């Protein structure tokens, strides 16, 4: 079975969040299953990976976007170093950028990616068994292969659409239809949602089946899906929740080259202590105190707007008996507020930016990881932290509720239900109590490290779905 994953992110080439981790790992694990050949197609970016690796040009052609003719070059990484064939689509001016997102003309960029990739496959008569599309950036593919004459060679290919984050749907005005490959215009309804072209809605309507990255999140979409609630209810018959795994080869505390002190469950307690001491020294925190950490995008869906109040209130209420460290960036107001508190409170450290190596060190060093998410389709941070012996404190939502059970119910994490400052602080206080109980942290470290979030099980579930 030949599967092509289409995605705008893939670790380690270009990562903004968990989408990259999933697309960089799932195909690798699928390829370990007999009879499966999984490959990745992504846009070309001006990133270190592409300069450090050799590529073959496998296609050179043209597409038309509106009145503009665009050159499409497809390059394949020579050695399959990532455990799968990697194809990068380059279009000068659109698919040759430094980063996946953040450009004014993103809609053109994503349209060009979908058009360019499908043009290459059709022109070279490559007909996969499954096209697996990730998020709205590739959400028009299921429509395009059925209703754009240019891709008639691909008509009938089965498509899976995975929703990693339903908060982003890629809505465009109908004026953008002019820039799509020509399509059967009487099928316009399959693109439309409330008067806009909505790529995520179109993916749900046109894919053979669609998935969410946890079962919990699928249930939530019925009630809260930024206007697509009725659509997901209507299409429920082809919806599946499949929880993400983690790449246990990359995220292995015994071998992780980004850690200062590697460890297994046997020496985790001592080694974590050393990691924490080093990190605290670097960030002028107090190693003898418990360390609570947050890693992530400063977005309301992550509950990042609660962080400034959580910082000052928890430090004041505990009379300085804890450390907090935050790694992330995003909303300017949140960044500025946190900078102010970093200046005011010596128990608080802030690193504004995206730093892969530092995230690994924090997962290994912290005692607790905070995830006050309002929306969390799956969440990977909690699984990384557990693998690194750090106790997750999570809001009971989406993938977090599927992966982290509260210690009061036999789990190894802490849950709270309302995304508000009081609830976060209450959960942190529960954490502090545990921290000061003799032997309790040691037990939690051991039980967290035992959880098996490896990709194997979920990779099998996707294959079962493809077979179906
Ligand atoms: P999302 O994709 O919604 O941001 P996930 O929990 O699925 O959330 O994945 C986030 C990924 O991005 C994890 O691998 C996490 O470690 C990483 N990450 C987030 N922010 C940062 C940051 N500032 N520096 C390094 N890694 C980060
Ligand atoms: C999205 C979601 C996150 C999920 C990730 C990978 O970015 O916000 O919860 O873990 O995709 O599926």
Short mmCIF file of C-alpha atoms and ligand atoms in Angstrom, two decimals:
data_model
loop_
_atom_site.label_atom_id
_atom_site.label_comp_id
_atom_site.label_asym_id
_atom_site.label_seq_id
_atom_site.Cartn_x
_atom_site.Cartn_y
_atom_site.Cartn_z
CA UNK A 1 0.00 0.00 0.00
CA UNK A 2 1.43 3.35 -1.04
CA UNK A 3 0.54 6.38 1.06
CA UNK A 4 1.52 9.99 0.41
CA UNK A 5 1.30 12.34 3.39
CA UNK A 6 0.78 15.98 2.38
CA UNK A 7 1.77 18.52 5.01
CA UNK A 8 3.18 22.01 5.45
CA UNK A 9 5.34 20.92 8.41
CA UNK A 10 7.61 17.96 9.07
CA UNK A 11 10.20 17.53 11.83
CA UNK A 12 13.16 18.11 11.63
CA UNK A 13 12.86 20.13 8.43
CA UNK A 14 10.28 22.73 9.41
CA UNK A 15 8.49 22.70 12.76
CA UNK A 16 6.03 25.18 14.22
CA UNK A 17 4.21 22.75 16.49
CA UNK A 18 2.99 19.21 16.93
CA UNK A 19 1.93 18.79 13.29
CA UNK A 20 5.63 18.61 12.40
CA UNK A 21 6.32 15.99 15.07
CA UNK A 22 3.45 13.84 13.80
CA UNK A 23 4.36 14.04 10.12
CA UNK A 24 8.04 13.45 10.92
CA UNK A 25 7.24 10.28 12.86
CA UNK A 26 4.02 8.61 11.68
CA UNK A 27 5.32 7.68 8.17
CA UNK A 28 8.52 6.29 9.68
CA UNK A 29 6.51 4.00 11.94
CA UNK A 30 4.08 3.11 9.14
CA UNK A 31 7.05 2.00 7.05
CA UNK A 32 7.91 -0.55 9.72
CA UNK A 33 4.62 -2.30 8.96
CA UNK A 34 4.85 -4.96 6.29
CA UNK A 35 3.45 -3.95 2.90
CA UNK A 36 3.25 -0.23 3.65
CA UNK A 37 5.21 2.47 1.86
CA UNK A 38 4.59 5.89 3.37
CA UNK A 39 6.11 9.07 1.93
CA UNK A 40 5.93 12.76 2.73
CA UNK A 41 5.30 15.66 0.36
CA UNK A 42 5.86 19.17 1.74
CA UNK A 43 6.70 22.66 0.51
CA UNK A 44 10.36 23.57 0.04
CA UNK A 45 11.64 25.95 2.74
CA UNK A 46 14.88 27.82 3.08
CA UNK A 47 15.94 25.77 6.10
CA UNK A 48 19.20 24.24 7.27
CA UNK A 49 17.99 20.71 6.48
CA UNK A 50 17.65 21.37 2.75
CA UNK A 51 21.10 22.89 2.56
CA UNK A 52 22.68 20.07 4.57
CA UNK A 53 21.20 17.25 2.50
CA UNK A 54 21.38 16.25 -1.14
CA UNK A 55 18.30 16.17 -3.33
CA UNK A 56 17.45 14.83 -6.79
CA UNK A 57 15.14 16.82 -9.01
CA UNK A 58 12.33 14.43 -9.90
CA UNK A 59 10.01 16.86 -11.66
CA UNK A 60 10.18 20.24 -13.36
CA UNK A 61 6.99 21.72 -14.81
CA UNK A 62 4.49 24.58 -14.73
CA UNK A 63 1.08 25.36 -13.28
CA UNK A 64 -1.20 28.35 -13.78
CA UNK A 65 -2.48 30.21 -10.74
CA UNK A 66 -5.00 32.73 -12.05
CA UNK A 67 -3.17 34.50 -14.87
CA UNK A 68 0.28 33.68 -13.52
CA UNK A 69 2.43 30.84 -14.72
CA UNK A 70 4.44 29.25 -11.89
CA UNK A 71 7.38 26.90 -12.17
CA UNK A 72 7.04 23.73 -10.06
CA UNK A 73 10.14 21.77 -9.15
CA UNK A 74 9.86 18.63 -7.03
CA UNK A 75 12.95 17.40 -5.20
CA UNK A 76 13.51 14.12 -3.43
CA UNK A 77 15.95 13.77 -0.57
CA UNK A 78 18.53 11.25 -1.80
CA UNK A 79 19.01 8.84 1.08
CA UNK A 80 15.62 8.62 2.83
CA UNK A 81 17.49 9.66 5.93
CA UNK A 82 14.27 10.26 7.88
CA UNK A 83 12.95 6.74 7.35
CA UNK A 84 10.67 7.69 4.47
CA UNK A 85 10.89 9.23 1.01
CA UNK A 86 10.76 13.00 1.37
CA UNK A 87 9.58 15.17 -1.52
CA UNK A 88 9.74 18.96 -1.42
CA UNK A 89 7.76 21.11 -3.83
CA UNK A 90 9.50 24.34 -4.80
CA UNK A 91 7.71 27.23 -6.50
CA UNK A 92 9.77 30.40 -6.79
CA UNK A 93 8.15 33.28 -4.89
CA UNK A 94 5.67 31.08 -2.97
CA UNK A 95 7.23 27.78 -1.93
CA UNK A 96 10.79 28.90 -1.21
CA UNK A 97 10.25 30.78 2.05
CA UNK A 98 12.01 30.77 5.39
CA UNK A 99 8.97 29.56 7.39
CA UNK A 100 5.69 27.73 6.86
CA UNK A 101 3.40 30.52 8.10
CA UNK A 102 3.12 34.22 8.72
CA UNK A 103 2.86 35.65 5.20
CA UNK A 104 0.17 37.99 3.86
CA UNK A 105 -0.45 35.80 0.83
CA UNK A 106 -0.60 32.45 2.63
CA UNK A 107 -3.76 31.44 0.79
CA UNK A 108 -1.86 31.60 -2.51
CA UNK A 109 1.01 29.71 -0.93
CA UNK A 110 -1.16 26.80 0.23
CA UNK A 111 -3.17 26.72 -3.00
CA UNK A 112 0.07 26.57 -4.95
CA UNK A 113 1.34 23.71 -2.77
CA UNK A 114 -1.78 21.62 -3.32
CA UNK A 115 -1.95 22.44 -7.02
CA UNK A 116 1.79 21.88 -7.56
CA UNK A 117 1.86 18.55 -5.70
CA UNK A 118 -1.19 17.18 -7.54
CA UNK A 119 0.11 18.43 -10.87
CA UNK A 120 3.36 16.54 -10.32
CA UNK A 121 1.61 13.29 -9.31
CA UNK A 122 -0.82 13.46 -12.26
CA UNK A 123 1.79 14.46 -14.82
CA UNK A 124 4.13 11.65 -13.71
CA UNK A 125 1.20 9.22 -13.48
CA UNK A 126 1.94 8.43 -9.85
CA UNK A 127 -1.25 7.02 -8.36
CA UNK A 128 -0.97 6.33 -4.63
CA UNK A 129 -3.45 4.13 -2.80
CA UNK A 130 -4.05 6.84 -0.23
CA UNK A 131 -3.47 10.58 -0.10
CA UNK A 132 -3.29 11.54 3.56
CA UNK A 133 -3.92 15.29 4.01
CA UNK A 134 -2.98 17.11 7.20
CA UNK A 135 -4.96 20.18 8.33
CA UNK A 136 -6.63 22.82 6.21
CA UNK A 137 -3.48 23.70 4.26
CA UNK A 138 -4.00 20.51 2.26
CA UNK A 139 -7.77 20.35 2.81
CA UNK A 140 -8.71 21.10 -0.80
CA UNK A 141 -6.90 18.04 -2.14
CA UNK A 142 -9.87 15.64 -1.77
CA UNK A 143 -12.05 18.09 -3.72
CA UNK A 144 -9.39 18.78 -6.33
CA UNK A 145 -8.71 15.18 -7.30
CA UNK A 146 -12.41 14.53 -7.82
CA UNK A 147 -13.54 17.76 -9.46
CA UNK A 148 -10.57 19.35 -11.28
CA UNK A 149 -10.19 17.89 -14.77
CA UNK A 150 -6.44 18.56 -14.63
CA UNK A 151 -6.05 15.80 -12.04
CA UNK A 152 -8.35 13.23 -13.66
CA UNK A 153 -5.55 10.67 -13.41
CA UNK A 154 -5.97 10.76 -9.62
CA UNK A 155 -9.76 10.58 -9.58
CA UNK A 156 -10.95 7.86 -7.22
CA UNK A 157 -7.79 7.78 -5.09
CA UNK A 158 -8.84 7.41 -1.46
CA UNK A 159 -8.23 10.39 0.78
CA UNK A 160 -7.85 10.76 4.53
CA UNK A 161 -8.07 14.21 6.09
CA UNK A 162 -6.58 14.60 9.54
CA UNK A 163 -7.72 17.53 11.67
CA UNK A 164 -4.85 18.52 13.95
CA UNK A 165 -6.43 21.81 14.82
CA UNK A 166 -9.99 22.80 13.93
CA UNK A 167 -9.45 26.35 15.19
CA UNK A 168 -7.78 27.13 11.88
CA UNK A 169 -9.89 26.53 8.78
CA UNK A 170 -8.23 28.64 6.06
CA UNK A 171 -11.38 30.48 4.98
CA UNK A 172 -11.04 32.49 1.76
CA UNK A 173 -13.39 34.76 -0.13
CA UNK A 174 -14.93 33.34 -3.30
CA UNK A 175 -12.70 35.70 -5.28
CA UNK A 176 -9.89 33.22 -4.62
CA UNK A 177 -11.66 30.59 -6.71
CA UNK A 178 -10.03 32.26 -9.70
CA UNK A 179 -6.63 31.08 -8.41
CA UNK A 180 -7.65 27.45 -7.98
CA UNK A 181 -7.07 24.88 -10.70
CA UNK A 182 -10.16 24.87 -12.96
CA UNK A 183 -12.96 22.83 -11.36
CA UNK A 184 -16.48 21.66 -12.19
CA UNK A 185 -18.26 24.83 -11.16
CA UNK A 186 -21.56 23.13 -10.33
CA UNK A 187 -19.68 21.40 -7.49
CA UNK A 188 -19.05 24.74 -5.77
CA UNK A 189 -21.14 23.68 -2.78
CA UNK A 190 -18.41 21.21 -1.78
CA UNK A 191 -16.03 24.13 -1.26
CA UNK A 192 -18.46 26.46 0.45
CA UNK A 193 -19.30 27.07 4.09
CA UNK A 194 -21.41 30.10 4.94
CA UNK A 195 -20.43 32.04 1.85
CA UNK A 196 -16.70 31.39 1.97
CA UNK A 197 -14.38 28.79 0.51
CA UNK A 198 -13.55 26.80 3.63
CA UNK A 199 -10.74 24.27 3.02
CA UNK A 200 -11.29 22.43 6.31
CA UNK A 201 -15.02 22.09 5.66
CA UNK A 202 -14.26 20.90 2.13
CA UNK A 203 -11.84 18.31 3.51
CA UNK A 204 -14.58 16.97 5.80
CA UNK A 205 -17.09 16.88 2.97
CA UNK A 206 -14.90 15.38 0.26
CA UNK A 207 -12.42 13.04 1.99
CA UNK A 208 -13.09 9.30 2.04
CA UNK A 209 -12.69 9.49 5.82
CA UNK A 210 -11.45 12.09 8.24
CA UNK A 211 -9.72 11.77 11.55
CA UNK A 212 -9.02 13.84 14.62
CA UNK A 213 -5.87 13.41 16.68
CA UNK A 214 -7.72 12.07 19.72
CA UNK A 215 -11.14 10.61 20.44
CA UNK A 216 -11.85 13.21 23.10
CA UNK A 217 -11.36 16.02 20.60
CA UNK A 218 -13.72 14.43 18.07
CA UNK A 219 -16.50 14.43 20.67
CA UNK A 220 -15.83 18.08 21.46
CA UNK A 221 -16.11 19.11 17.81
CA UNK A 222 -19.84 18.31 17.91
CA UNK A 223 -20.29 21.10 20.42
CA UNK A 224 -17.53 23.53 19.55
CA UNK A 225 -15.94 23.69 16.10
CA UNK A 226 -15.94 27.33 15.02
CA UNK A 227 -19.16 26.97 13.05
CA UNK A 228 -18.59 23.48 11.61
CA UNK A 229 -20.49 21.63 14.38
CA UNK A 230 -23.43 20.68 12.15
CA UNK A 231 -21.08 19.53 9.38
CA UNK A 232 -19.16 17.17 11.62
CA UNK A 233 -22.45 15.79 12.94
CA UNK A 234 -23.64 15.20 9.40
CA UNK A 235 -20.40 13.48 8.34
CA UNK A 236 -19.95 11.54 11.57
CA UNK A 237 -20.18 8.19 9.76
CA UNK A 238 -16.70 8.65 8.31
CA UNK A 239 -15.06 10.25 11.36
CA UNK A 240 -12.40 8.51 13.46
CA UNK A 241 -10.42 9.63 16.50
CA UNK A 242 -6.86 8.29 16.51
CA UNK A 243 -4.56 9.48 19.25
CA UNK A 244 -1.07 10.63 18.25
CA UNK A 245 1.98 8.77 19.43
CA UNK A 246 5.44 10.15 20.13
CA UNK A 247 8.67 9.33 18.38
CA UNK A 248 10.39 7.34 21.11
CA UNK A 249 13.64 7.32 19.12
CA UNK A 250 13.85 11.12 19.17
CA UNK A 251 12.31 11.47 22.64
CA UNK A 252 14.39 9.00 24.57
CA UNK A 253 15.88 10.31 27.84
CA UNK A 254 18.55 7.59 27.73
CA UNK A 255 20.03 8.76 24.43
CA UNK A 256 18.67 12.28 23.78
CA UNK A 257 21.73 14.30 22.65
CA UNK A 258 20.04 17.56 23.69
CA UNK A 259 20.15 16.61 27.39
CA UNK A 260 23.04 17.37 29.71
CA UNK A 261 22.26 14.34 31.85
CA UNK A 262 20.72 11.30 30.20
CA UNK A 263 18.72 8.92 32.32
CA UNK A 264 16.57 5.81 32.45
CA UNK A 265 13.88 5.00 34.98
CA UNK A 266 16.63 3.52 37.18
CA UNK A 267 18.56 6.74 37.74
CA UNK A 268 15.90 9.30 36.80
CA UNK A 269 15.57 10.87 40.23
CA UNK A 270 19.27 11.78 40.60
CA UNK A 271 19.83 12.70 36.96
CA UNK A 272 16.73 14.89 36.80
CA UNK A 273 17.93 16.66 39.91
CA UNK A 274 21.26 17.42 38.23
CA UNK A 275 19.50 18.66 35.07
CA UNK A 276 17.29 20.88 37.14
CA UNK A 277 20.24 22.29 39.09
CA UNK A 278 22.04 23.17 35.85
CA UNK A 279 18.97 24.72 34.24
CA UNK A 280 18.15 26.69 37.40
CA UNK A 281 21.70 27.97 37.55
CA UNK A 282 21.55 29.13 33.91
CA UNK A 283 18.25 30.93 34.48
CA UNK A 284 18.99 32.13 38.02
CA UNK A 285 16.24 30.04 39.62
CA UNK A 286 16.38 28.20 42.91
CA UNK A 287 17.19 24.51 42.45
CA UNK A 288 15.98 23.54 45.93
CA UNK A 289 12.42 24.63 45.03
CA UNK A 290 9.91 22.79 42.82
CA UNK A 291 10.00 23.81 39.17
CA UNK A 292 6.77 24.33 37.20
CA UNK A 293 7.20 24.83 33.45
CA UNK A 294 5.19 25.83 30.39
CA UNK A 295 6.35 25.28 26.82
CA UNK A 296 4.29 26.43 23.87
CA UNK A 297 2.69 29.00 21.67
CA UNK A 298 1.27 32.06 23.43
CA UNK A 299 -2.25 31.58 22.09
CA UNK A 300 -5.61 31.63 23.86
CA UNK A 301 -6.27 28.04 22.79
CA UNK A 302 -3.23 27.09 24.91
CA UNK A 303 -4.53 29.15 27.85
CA UNK A 304 -1.37 31.26 27.57
CA UNK A 305 -3.31 34.40 28.49
CA UNK A 306 -3.67 32.93 32.00
CA UNK A 307 0.09 32.65 32.47
CA UNK A 308 0.95 36.17 33.65
CA UNK A 309 -1.61 35.98 36.47
CA UNK A 310 -0.60 32.42 37.28
CA UNK A 311 3.00 33.57 37.60
CA UNK A 312 2.48 36.43 40.01
CA UNK A 313 -0.28 34.88 42.05
CA UNK A 314 1.38 31.52 42.55
CA UNK A 315 4.69 33.12 43.51
CA UNK A 316 3.03 35.51 45.95
CA UNK A 317 0.61 33.00 47.45
CA UNK A 318 3.35 30.44 48.03
CA UNK A 319 5.59 33.22 49.36
CA UNK A 320 8.21 32.37 46.81
CA UNK A 321 8.23 28.63 47.48
CA UNK A 322 8.29 27.60 43.83
CA UNK A 323 9.99 28.34 40.50
CA UNK A 324 8.24 28.89 37.19
CA UNK A 325 9.89 28.73 33.80
CA UNK A 326 8.20 29.59 30.52
CA UNK A 327 9.51 28.90 27.01
CA UNK A 328 7.47 30.22 24.11
CA UNK A 329 6.35 33.17 22.08
CA UNK A 330 3.30 34.56 20.33
CA UNK A 331 0.80 37.17 21.51
CA UNK A 332 2.69 40.42 22.17
CA UNK A 333 0.61 41.44 25.18
CA UNK A 334 1.37 38.15 26.93
CA UNK A 335 5.05 38.43 26.02
CA UNK A 336 5.27 41.96 27.45
CA UNK A 337 3.44 41.10 30.64
CA UNK A 338 5.68 38.10 31.23
CA UNK A 339 8.80 40.19 30.58
CA UNK A 340 7.62 42.60 33.25
CA UNK A 341 7.16 39.77 35.76
CA UNK A 342 10.51 38.27 34.91
CA UNK A 343 12.01 41.57 35.97
CA UNK A 344 9.96 41.64 39.18
CA UNK A 345 10.19 38.04 40.37
CA UNK A 346 13.44 36.18 40.88
CA UNK A 347 11.54 32.87 40.97
CA UNK A 348 10.40 33.27 37.39
CA UNK A 349 12.43 32.65 34.23
CA UNK A 350 11.30 33.42 30.72
CA UNK A 351 12.81 32.47 27.38
CA UNK A 352 10.96 34.06 24.50
CA UNK A 353 11.56 32.14 21.32
CA UNK A 354 11.52 28.74 19.74
CA UNK A 355 14.33 26.52 21.04
CA UNK A 356 14.09 22.81 20.38
CA UNK A 357 17.11 21.88 22.55
CA UNK A 358 15.84 23.95 25.50
CA UNK A 359 12.43 22.30 25.35
CA UNK A 360 14.12 18.90 25.79
CA UNK A 361 16.13 20.19 28.75
CA UNK A 362 12.99 21.59 30.38
CA UNK A 363 11.00 18.37 29.94
CA UNK A 364 13.89 16.57 31.64
CA UNK A 365 14.45 19.10 34.44
CA UNK A 366 11.02 20.31 35.52
CA UNK A 367 8.98 18.73 38.28
CA UNK A 368 5.63 19.74 36.76
CA UNK A 369 4.52 20.79 33.28
CA UNK A 370 1.56 23.17 33.01
CA UNK A 371 -0.95 22.82 30.16
CA UNK A 372 -3.97 25.07 30.84
CA UNK A 373 -5.26 24.61 27.26
CA UNK A 374 -8.73 25.76 26.32
CA UNK A 375 -8.52 23.59 23.21
CA UNK A 376 -6.07 20.72 22.82
CA UNK A 377 -6.77 18.35 19.93
CA UNK A 378 -4.08 15.99 21.16
CA UNK A 379 -1.11 17.73 22.75
CA UNK A 380 2.33 16.18 22.67
CA UNK A 381 4.01 18.13 25.48
CA UNK A 382 2.26 16.10 28.18
CA UNK A 383 3.49 12.87 26.61
CA UNK A 384 7.07 14.15 26.26
CA UNK A 385 7.05 15.34 29.86
CA UNK A 386 5.76 12.00 31.12
CA UNK A 387 8.43 10.13 29.19
CA UNK A 388 10.97 12.41 30.84
CA UNK A 389 9.55 11.82 34.33
CA UNK A 390 7.82 15.18 34.69
CA UNK A 391 4.30 15.36 36.09
CA UNK A 392 1.76 16.98 33.73
CA UNK A 393 -0.84 19.37 35.15
CA UNK A 394 -3.47 19.59 32.43
CA UNK A 395 -6.87 20.98 31.79
CA UNK A 396 -9.32 18.14 31.26
CA UNK A 397 -9.95 18.57 27.54
CA UNK A 398 -9.39 16.90 24.14
CA UNK A 399 -6.29 14.76 23.90
CA UNK A 400 -5.19 15.80 27.38
CA UNK A 401 -8.10 13.98 28.96
CA UNK A 402 -7.33 10.92 26.81
CA UNK A 403 -3.69 10.76 27.91
CA UNK A 404 -3.43 12.16 31.46
CA UNK A 405 -5.49 10.67 34.26
CA UNK A 406 -5.51 12.34 37.67
CA UNK A 407 -3.65 10.66 40.52
CA UNK A 408 -6.92 10.56 42.45
CA UNK A 409 -8.24 8.14 39.83
CA UNK A 410 -5.09 6.04 39.64
CA UNK A 411 -3.31 8.16 37.03
CA UNK A 412 0.04 9.91 37.24
CA UNK A 413 -0.88 13.53 36.49
CA UNK A 414 -3.10 16.30 37.77
CA UNK A 415 -6.30 17.46 36.11
CA UNK A 416 -8.43 20.56 36.47
CA UNK A 417 -11.56 21.32 34.56
CA UNK A 418 -11.99 25.07 34.14
CA UNK A 419 -9.41 27.14 32.22
CA UNK A 420 -9.10 29.91 34.82
CA UNK A 421 -6.30 31.20 37.04
CA UNK A 422 -7.88 29.91 40.28
CA UNK A 423 -8.15 26.40 38.92
CA UNK A 424 -4.57 26.38 37.63
CA UNK A 425 -3.27 27.59 40.97
CA UNK A 426 -5.38 25.07 42.86
CA UNK A 427 -3.87 22.30 40.74
CA UNK A 428 -0.38 23.72 41.33
CA UNK A 429 -1.04 23.67 45.08
CA UNK A 430 -1.96 20.02 44.81
CA UNK A 431 1.36 19.59 43.03
CA UNK A 432 3.18 21.37 45.83
CA UNK A 433 1.61 19.08 48.42
CA UNK A 434 2.78 16.04 46.51
CA UNK A 435 6.22 17.54 46.10
CA UNK A 436 6.59 17.82 49.86
CA UNK A 437 5.32 14.31 50.64
CA UNK A 438 8.19 11.98 51.24
CA UNK A 439 8.70 9.59 48.32
CA UNK A 440 5.68 10.82 46.37
CA UNK A 441 7.61 12.51 43.58
CA UNK A 442 9.86 9.50 43.15
CA UNK A 443 6.78 7.31 42.68
CA UNK A 444 5.24 9.73 40.20
CA UNK A 445 8.44 9.98 38.18
CA UNK A 446 8.55 6.19 37.96
CA UNK A 447 4.91 5.80 36.98
CA UNK A 448 5.02 8.61 34.41
CA UNK A 449 8.06 7.10 32.72
CA UNK A 450 6.26 3.80 32.33
CA UNK A 451 3.53 5.08 30.04
CA UNK A 452 3.74 3.76 26.52
CA UNK A 453 2.87 6.44 23.98
CA UNK A 454 4.91 4.91 21.17
CA UNK A 455 3.58 5.42 17.64
CA UNK A 456 3.28 1.72 16.83
CA UNK A 457 -0.32 1.31 18.02
CA UNK A 458 -1.65 4.42 16.33
CA UNK A 459 0.31 3.74 13.12
CA UNK A 460 -1.52 0.38 12.97
CA UNK A 461 -4.85 2.12 13.50
CA UNK A 462 -4.23 4.38 10.51
CA UNK A 463 -3.30 1.39 8.37
CA UNK A 464 -6.48 -0.40 9.46
CA UNK A 465 -8.44 2.69 8.42
CA UNK A 466 -6.67 2.86 5.03
CA UNK A 467 -7.51 -0.81 4.50
CA UNK A 468 -11.13 -0.18 5.33
P1 LIG B 1 0.72 22.60 19.09
O1 LIG B 1 1.07 21.86 17.88
O2 LIG B 1 -0.72 22.96 19.17
O3 LIG B 1 1.59 23.80 19.33
P2 LIG B 1 1.58 20.19 20.53
O4 LIG B 1 1.55 19.87 21.99
O5 LIG B 1 1.00 19.18 19.64
O6 LIG B 1 0.95 21.64 20.36
O7 LIG B 1 3.08 20.31 20.04
C1 LIG B 1 3.92 21.35 20.37
C2 LIG B 1 5.32 20.96 19.95
O8 LIG B 1 6.08 22.15 19.78
C3 LIG B 1 6.07 20.13 20.97
O9 LIG B 1 7.04 19.35 20.31
C4 LIG B 1 6.72 21.21 21.84
O10 LIG B 1 7.85 20.72 22.56
C5 LIG B 1 7.13 22.18 20.77
N1 LIG B 1 7.27 23.58 21.18
C6 LIG B 1 6.27 24.48 21.39
N2 LIG B 1 6.78 25.69 21.68
C7 LIG B 1 8.12 25.56 21.68
C8 LIG B 1 9.20 26.46 21.90
N3 LIG B 1 8.99 27.73 22.19
N4 LIG B 1 10.46 25.98 21.78
C9 LIG B 1 10.66 24.67 21.48
N5 LIG B 1 9.69 23.79 21.26
C10 LIG B 1 8.44 24.22 21.35
C1 LIG B 2 -2.16 20.64 16.64
C2 LIG B 2 -2.86 20.61 17.98
C3 LIG B 2 -2.16 19.74 19.00
C4 LIG B 2 -1.74 18.42 18.38
C5 LIG B 2 -0.91 18.67 17.14
C6 LIG B 2 -0.44 17.38 16.47
O1 LIG B 2 -1.16 21.59 16.56
O2 LIG B 2 -3.04 21.92 18.50
O3 LIG B 2 -3.02 19.51 20.09
O4 LIG B 2 -1.00 17.67 19.30
O5 LIG B 2 -1.65 19.38 16.21
O6 LIG B 2 -1.52 16.58 16.06
#
